[in-house]
Amino acid sequence: KGEIMTSFLSKYKSNQKLDFKLVRNATIVLIVCILPMSYAHEIGHAIICVSEGNYFQIHMGVDNASLVCLGTISNSELFYFFGGFFATIIALVPFAKYTWMKNHRWAVIASLTFATGHGINAIIEVGFTDWYLENGLGPELLLNFTSLMAYFVMLVYFGRKK
């Protein structure tokens, strides 16, 4: 057990430096895809809204996105969960081309960062719905911080020079 932890930690203590091109490319992809991924998240909510015979409105802003379902939702847990879940699935679609992704670690970093962020968002939206809906800035800061930490973990794990 101790050897496994020592081996794991030694990977992060190595003298390898981050690959600048890889970090640059991953960062550019993340910045470019923030709004489309937010839109995908809201489309996930919209799928449940429409499946229950309702209409919806999506509001996109620079700092956030939201969806208003015009009608009654009978399965609110699924509605709140499905936004983040759908965005997570979309974020993982590039892995369908696994051999390409294996050779483009910057895409792996971006994809897994989005998948992690939206996956955690799905859990928080369904598990802490009242807190999520009533405390606009708190959940937003927590989720953005979580995504940023996921990005740094992915950079440390996948972003080192070979």
PDB file of C-alpha atoms in Angstrom:
ATOM      1  CA  LYS A   1       0.000   0.000   0.000  1.00  0.00           C
ATOM      2  CA  GLY A   2       2.807   2.407   0.924  1.00  0.00           C
ATOM      3  CA  GLU A   3       4.708   1.604  -2.272  1.00  0.00           C
ATOM      4  CA  ILE A   4       1.710   2.500  -4.409  1.00  0.00           C
ATOM      5  CA  MET A   5       1.358   5.906  -2.719  1.00  0.00           C
ATOM      6  CA  THR A   6       5.100   6.555  -2.973  1.00  0.00           C
ATOM      7  CA  SER A   7       5.032   5.686  -6.671  1.00  0.00           C
ATOM      8  CA  PHE A   8       2.009   7.922  -7.202  1.00  0.00           C
ATOM      9  CA  LEU A   9       3.574  10.887  -5.386  1.00  0.00           C
ATOM     10  CA  SER A  10       6.940  10.472  -7.088  1.00  0.00           C
ATOM     11  CA  LYS A  11       5.306  11.182 -10.445  1.00  0.00           C
ATOM     12  CA  TYR A  12       4.333  14.647  -9.183  1.00  0.00           C
ATOM     13  CA  LYS A  13       7.688  15.376  -7.577  1.00  0.00           C
ATOM     14  CA  SER A  14       9.637  14.760 -10.757  1.00  0.00           C
ATOM     15  CA  ASN A  15      11.725  17.468 -12.354  1.00  0.00           C
ATOM     16  CA  GLN A  16       9.803  17.297 -15.592  1.00  0.00           C
ATOM     17  CA  LYS A  17       8.448  20.634 -16.738  1.00  0.00           C
ATOM     18  CA  LEU A  18       5.122  21.336 -18.342  1.00  0.00           C
ATOM     19  CA  ASP A  19       5.067  21.340 -22.125  1.00  0.00           C
ATOM     20  CA  PHE A  20       4.305  24.969 -23.048  1.00  0.00           C
ATOM     21  CA  LYS A  21       2.679  24.142 -26.405  1.00  0.00           C
ATOM     22  CA  LEU A  22       0.479  21.554 -24.778  1.00  0.00           C
ATOM     23  CA  VAL A  23      -0.584  23.979 -22.005  1.00  0.00           C
ATOM     24  CA  ARG A  24      -1.189  26.724 -24.578  1.00  0.00           C
ATOM     25  CA  ASN A  25      -3.328  24.498 -26.805  1.00  0.00           C
ATOM     26  CA  ALA A  26      -5.347  23.093 -23.893  1.00  0.00           C
ATOM     27  CA  THR A  27      -5.965  26.597 -22.544  1.00  0.00           C
ATOM     28  CA  ILE A  28      -7.072  27.913 -25.933  1.00  0.00           C
ATOM     29  CA  VAL A  29      -9.481  25.000 -26.392  1.00  0.00           C
ATOM     30  CA  LEU A  30     -10.905  25.556 -22.907  1.00  0.00           C
ATOM     31  CA  ILE A  31     -11.455  29.263 -23.515  1.00  0.00           C
ATOM     32  CA  VAL A  32     -12.987  28.727 -26.967  1.00  0.00           C
ATOM     33  CA  CYS A  33     -15.282  25.949 -25.752  1.00  0.00           C
ATOM     34  CA  ILE A  34     -16.593  27.507 -22.520  1.00  0.00           C
ATOM     35  CA  LEU A  35     -19.709  28.989 -24.134  1.00  0.00           C
ATOM     36  CA  PRO A  36     -20.483  26.006 -26.392  1.00  0.00           C
ATOM     37  CA  MET A  37     -20.133  23.654 -23.415  1.00  0.00           C
ATOM     38  CA  SER A  38     -22.390  25.890 -21.311  1.00  0.00           C
ATOM     39  CA  TYR A  39     -24.899  25.770 -24.141  1.00  0.00           C
ATOM     40  CA  ALA A  40     -24.620  21.952 -24.265  1.00  0.00           C
ATOM     41  CA  HIS A  41     -25.303  21.909 -20.516  1.00  0.00           C
ATOM     42  CA  GLU A  42     -28.482  23.928 -20.988  1.00  0.00           C
ATOM     43  CA  ILE A  43     -29.522  21.733 -23.930  1.00  0.00           C
ATOM     44  CA  GLY A  44     -29.355  18.798 -21.510  1.00  0.00           C
ATOM     45  CA  HIS A  45     -31.920  20.541 -19.314  1.00  0.00           C
ATOM     46  CA  ALA A  46     -33.932  21.399 -22.434  1.00  0.00           C
ATOM     47  CA  ILE A  47     -34.113  17.741 -23.487  1.00  0.00           C
ATOM     48  CA  ILE A  48     -35.944  16.876 -20.258  1.00  0.00           C
ATOM     49  CA  CYS A  49     -38.106  19.991 -20.472  1.00  0.00           C
ATOM     50  CA  VAL A  50     -39.231  19.193 -24.030  1.00  0.00           C
ATOM     51  CA  SER A  51     -39.663  15.494 -23.269  1.00  0.00           C
ATOM     52  CA  GLU A  52     -42.346  16.518 -20.781  1.00  0.00           C
ATOM     53  CA  GLY A  53     -44.162  18.610 -23.411  1.00  0.00           C
ATOM     54  CA  ASN A  54     -42.867  22.027 -22.367  1.00  0.00           C
ATOM     55  CA  TYR A  55     -41.120  24.891 -24.105  1.00  0.00           C
ATOM     56  CA  PHE A  56     -37.930  26.512 -22.886  1.00  0.00           C
ATOM     57  CA  GLN A  57     -35.812  29.643 -23.113  1.00  0.00           C
ATOM     58  CA  ILE A  58     -32.030  29.620 -22.883  1.00  0.00           C
ATOM     59  CA  HIS A  59     -30.246  32.742 -21.684  1.00  0.00           C
ATOM     60  CA  MET A  60     -26.525  32.945 -22.469  1.00  0.00           C
ATOM     61  CA  GLY A  61     -24.247  35.470 -20.827  1.00  0.00           C
ATOM     62  CA  VAL A  62     -20.527  35.972 -20.605  1.00  0.00           C
ATOM     63  CA  ASP A  63     -20.486  34.802 -16.982  1.00  0.00           C
ATOM     64  CA  ASN A  64     -23.178  32.100 -17.024  1.00  0.00           C
ATOM     65  CA  ALA A  65     -26.034  30.424 -18.863  1.00  0.00           C
ATOM     66  CA  SER A  66     -29.472  29.415 -17.702  1.00  0.00           C
ATOM     67  CA  LEU A  67     -32.597  27.723 -18.950  1.00  0.00           C
ATOM     68  CA  VAL A  68     -36.184  28.446 -18.030  1.00  0.00           C
ATOM     69  CA  CYS A  69     -38.566  25.561 -18.623  1.00  0.00           C
ATOM     70  CA  LEU A  70     -41.994  27.004 -19.434  1.00  0.00           C
ATOM     71  CA  GLY A  71     -44.227  24.439 -17.818  1.00  0.00           C
ATOM     72  CA  THR A  72     -44.227  21.864 -15.068  1.00  0.00           C
ATOM     73  CA  ILE A  73     -41.468  19.307 -14.658  1.00  0.00           C
ATOM     74  CA  SER A  74     -42.635  16.057 -13.099  1.00  0.00           C
ATOM     75  CA  ASN A  75     -39.112  14.623 -12.651  1.00  0.00           C
ATOM     76  CA  SER A  76     -37.158  17.590 -11.313  1.00  0.00           C
ATOM     77  CA  GLU A  77     -34.193  15.451 -10.216  1.00  0.00           C
ATOM     78  CA  LEU A  78     -33.675  14.230 -13.772  1.00  0.00           C
ATOM     79  CA  PHE A  79     -34.114  17.781 -15.076  1.00  0.00           C
ATOM     80  CA  TYR A  80     -31.420  19.183 -12.777  1.00  0.00           C
ATOM     81  CA  PHE A  81     -29.069  16.246 -13.281  1.00  0.00           C
ATOM     82  CA  PHE A  82     -29.338  15.991 -17.044  1.00  0.00           C
ATOM     83  CA  GLY A  83     -27.741  19.359 -17.877  1.00  0.00           C
ATOM     84  CA  GLY A  84     -24.371  18.454 -16.400  1.00  0.00           C
ATOM     85  CA  PHE A  85     -24.670  14.827 -17.460  1.00  0.00           C
ATOM     86  CA  PHE A  86     -25.346  15.751 -21.093  1.00  0.00           C
ATOM     87  CA  ALA A  87     -22.438  18.231 -21.136  1.00  0.00           C
ATOM     88  CA  THR A  88     -20.178  15.557 -19.615  1.00  0.00           C
ATOM     89  CA  ILE A  89     -21.106  13.136 -22.408  1.00  0.00           C
ATOM     90  CA  ILE A  90     -20.460  15.848 -25.019  1.00  0.00           C
ATOM     91  CA  ALA A  91     -17.076  16.603 -23.413  1.00  0.00           C
ATOM     92  CA  LEU A  92     -16.110  12.926 -23.657  1.00  0.00           C
ATOM     93  CA  VAL A  93     -17.160  12.487 -27.325  1.00  0.00           C
ATOM     94  CA  PRO A  94     -13.608  13.194 -28.591  1.00  0.00           C
ATOM     95  CA  PHE A  95     -12.495   9.960 -26.915  1.00  0.00           C
ATOM     96  CA  ALA A  96     -14.371   8.115 -29.669  1.00  0.00           C
ATOM     97  CA  LYS A  97     -11.171   8.820 -31.610  1.00  0.00           C
ATOM     98  CA  TYR A  98      -9.014   7.319 -28.888  1.00  0.00           C
ATOM     99  CA  THR A  99      -5.835   6.939 -30.949  1.00  0.00           C
ATOM    100  CA  TRP A 100      -6.016  10.601 -31.965  1.00  0.00           C
ATOM    101  CA  MET A 101      -6.670  11.692 -28.378  1.00  0.00           C
ATOM    102  CA  LYS A 102      -3.771   9.557 -27.152  1.00  0.00           C
ATOM    103  CA  ASN A 103      -1.444  11.562 -29.398  1.00  0.00           C
ATOM    104  CA  HIS A 104      -2.973  14.968 -28.551  1.00  0.00           C
ATOM    105  CA  ARG A 105      -2.756  15.300 -24.808  1.00  0.00           C
ATOM    106  CA  TRP A 106      -3.922  18.928 -24.926  1.00  0.00           C
ATOM    107  CA  ALA A 107      -7.298  17.628 -26.145  1.00  0.00           C
ATOM    108  CA  VAL A 108      -7.351  15.074 -23.321  1.00  0.00           C
ATOM    109  CA  ILE A 109      -6.731  17.863 -20.797  1.00  0.00           C
ATOM    110  CA  ALA A 110      -9.529  20.043 -22.182  1.00  0.00           C
ATOM    111  CA  SER A 111     -11.979  17.175 -22.570  1.00  0.00           C
ATOM    112  CA  LEU A 112     -11.429  15.746 -19.089  1.00  0.00           C
ATOM    113  CA  THR A 113     -11.528  19.212 -17.514  1.00  0.00           C
ATOM    114  CA  PHE A 114     -14.943  19.896 -19.029  1.00  0.00           C
ATOM    115  CA  ALA A 115     -16.197  16.405 -18.208  1.00  0.00           C
ATOM    116  CA  THR A 116     -15.100  16.727 -14.578  1.00  0.00           C
ATOM    117  CA  GLY A 117     -16.549  20.210 -14.146  1.00  0.00           C
ATOM    118  CA  HIS A 118     -19.917  19.404 -15.685  1.00  0.00           C
ATOM    119  CA  GLY A 119     -20.105  16.014 -13.969  1.00  0.00           C
ATOM    120  CA  ILE A 120     -19.613  17.629 -10.567  1.00  0.00           C
ATOM    121  CA  ASN A 121     -22.105  20.311 -11.573  1.00  0.00           C
ATOM    122  CA  ALA A 122     -24.701  17.605 -12.309  1.00  0.00           C
ATOM    123  CA  ILE A 123     -24.215  16.119  -8.852  1.00  0.00           C
ATOM    124  CA  ILE A 124     -24.438  19.496  -7.119  1.00  0.00           C
ATOM    125  CA  GLU A 125     -27.503  20.582  -9.111  1.00  0.00           C
ATOM    126  CA  VAL A 126     -29.455  17.463  -8.179  1.00  0.00           C
ATOM    127  CA  GLY A 127     -28.048  16.894  -4.701  1.00  0.00           C
ATOM    128  CA  PHE A 128     -28.104  20.480  -3.451  1.00  0.00           C
ATOM    129  CA  THR A 129     -30.816  21.986  -5.649  1.00  0.00           C
ATOM    130  CA  ASP A 130     -32.120  24.596  -3.200  1.00  0.00           C
ATOM    131  CA  TRP A 131     -28.624  25.835  -2.331  1.00  0.00           C
ATOM    132  CA  TYR A 132     -27.649  25.845  -6.016  1.00  0.00           C
ATOM    133  CA  LEU A 133     -30.702  27.863  -7.088  1.00  0.00           C
ATOM    134  CA  GLU A 134     -30.835  30.291  -4.153  1.00  0.00           C
ATOM    135  CA  ASN A 135     -27.173  31.256  -3.779  1.00  0.00           C
ATOM    136  CA  GLY A 136     -26.181  32.359  -7.286  1.00  0.00           C
ATOM    137  CA  LEU A 137     -22.611  33.492  -6.643  1.00  0.00           C
ATOM    138  CA  GLY A 138     -21.592  30.785  -4.119  1.00  0.00           C
ATOM    139  CA  PRO A 139     -22.305  27.761  -6.314  1.00  0.00           C
ATOM    140  CA  GLU A 140     -20.883  29.534  -9.349  1.00  0.00           C
ATOM    141  CA  LEU A 141     -17.614  30.257  -7.535  1.00  0.00           C
ATOM    142  CA  LEU A 142     -17.428  26.718  -6.138  1.00  0.00           C
ATOM    143  CA  LEU A 143     -18.019  25.117  -9.538  1.00  0.00           C
ATOM    144  CA  ASN A 144     -15.559  27.434 -11.302  1.00  0.00           C
ATOM    145  CA  PHE A 145     -12.953  26.717  -8.619  1.00  0.00           C
ATOM    146  CA  THR A 146     -13.586  22.977  -8.999  1.00  0.00           C
ATOM    147  CA  SER A 147     -13.144  23.209 -12.767  1.00  0.00           C
ATOM    148  CA  LEU A 148      -9.952  25.220 -12.352  1.00  0.00           C
ATOM    149  CA  MET A 149      -8.567  22.623  -9.944  1.00  0.00           C
ATOM    150  CA  ALA A 150      -9.528  19.849 -12.387  1.00  0.00           C
ATOM    151  CA  TYR A 151      -7.624  21.747 -15.098  1.00  0.00           C
ATOM    152  CA  PHE A 152      -4.501  21.978 -12.926  1.00  0.00           C
ATOM    153  CA  VAL A 153      -4.690  18.286 -12.012  1.00  0.00           C
ATOM    154  CA  MET A 154      -5.004  17.387 -15.713  1.00  0.00           C
ATOM    155  CA  LEU A 155      -2.048  19.648 -16.542  1.00  0.00           C
ATOM    156  CA  VAL A 156       0.142  18.004 -13.911  1.00  0.00           C
ATOM    157  CA  TYR A 157      -0.883  14.531 -14.987  1.00  0.00           C
ATOM    158  CA  PHE A 158      -0.920  14.898 -18.799  1.00  0.00           C
ATOM    159  CA  GLY A 159       0.981  18.121 -19.479  1.00  0.00           C
ATOM    160  CA  ARG A 160       4.579  17.233 -18.756  1.00  0.00           C
ATOM    161  CA  LYS A 161       7.219  17.049 -21.451  1.00  0.00           C
ATOM    162  CA  LYS A 162       8.010  13.517 -22.526  1.00  0.00           C
TER     163      LYS A 162
END
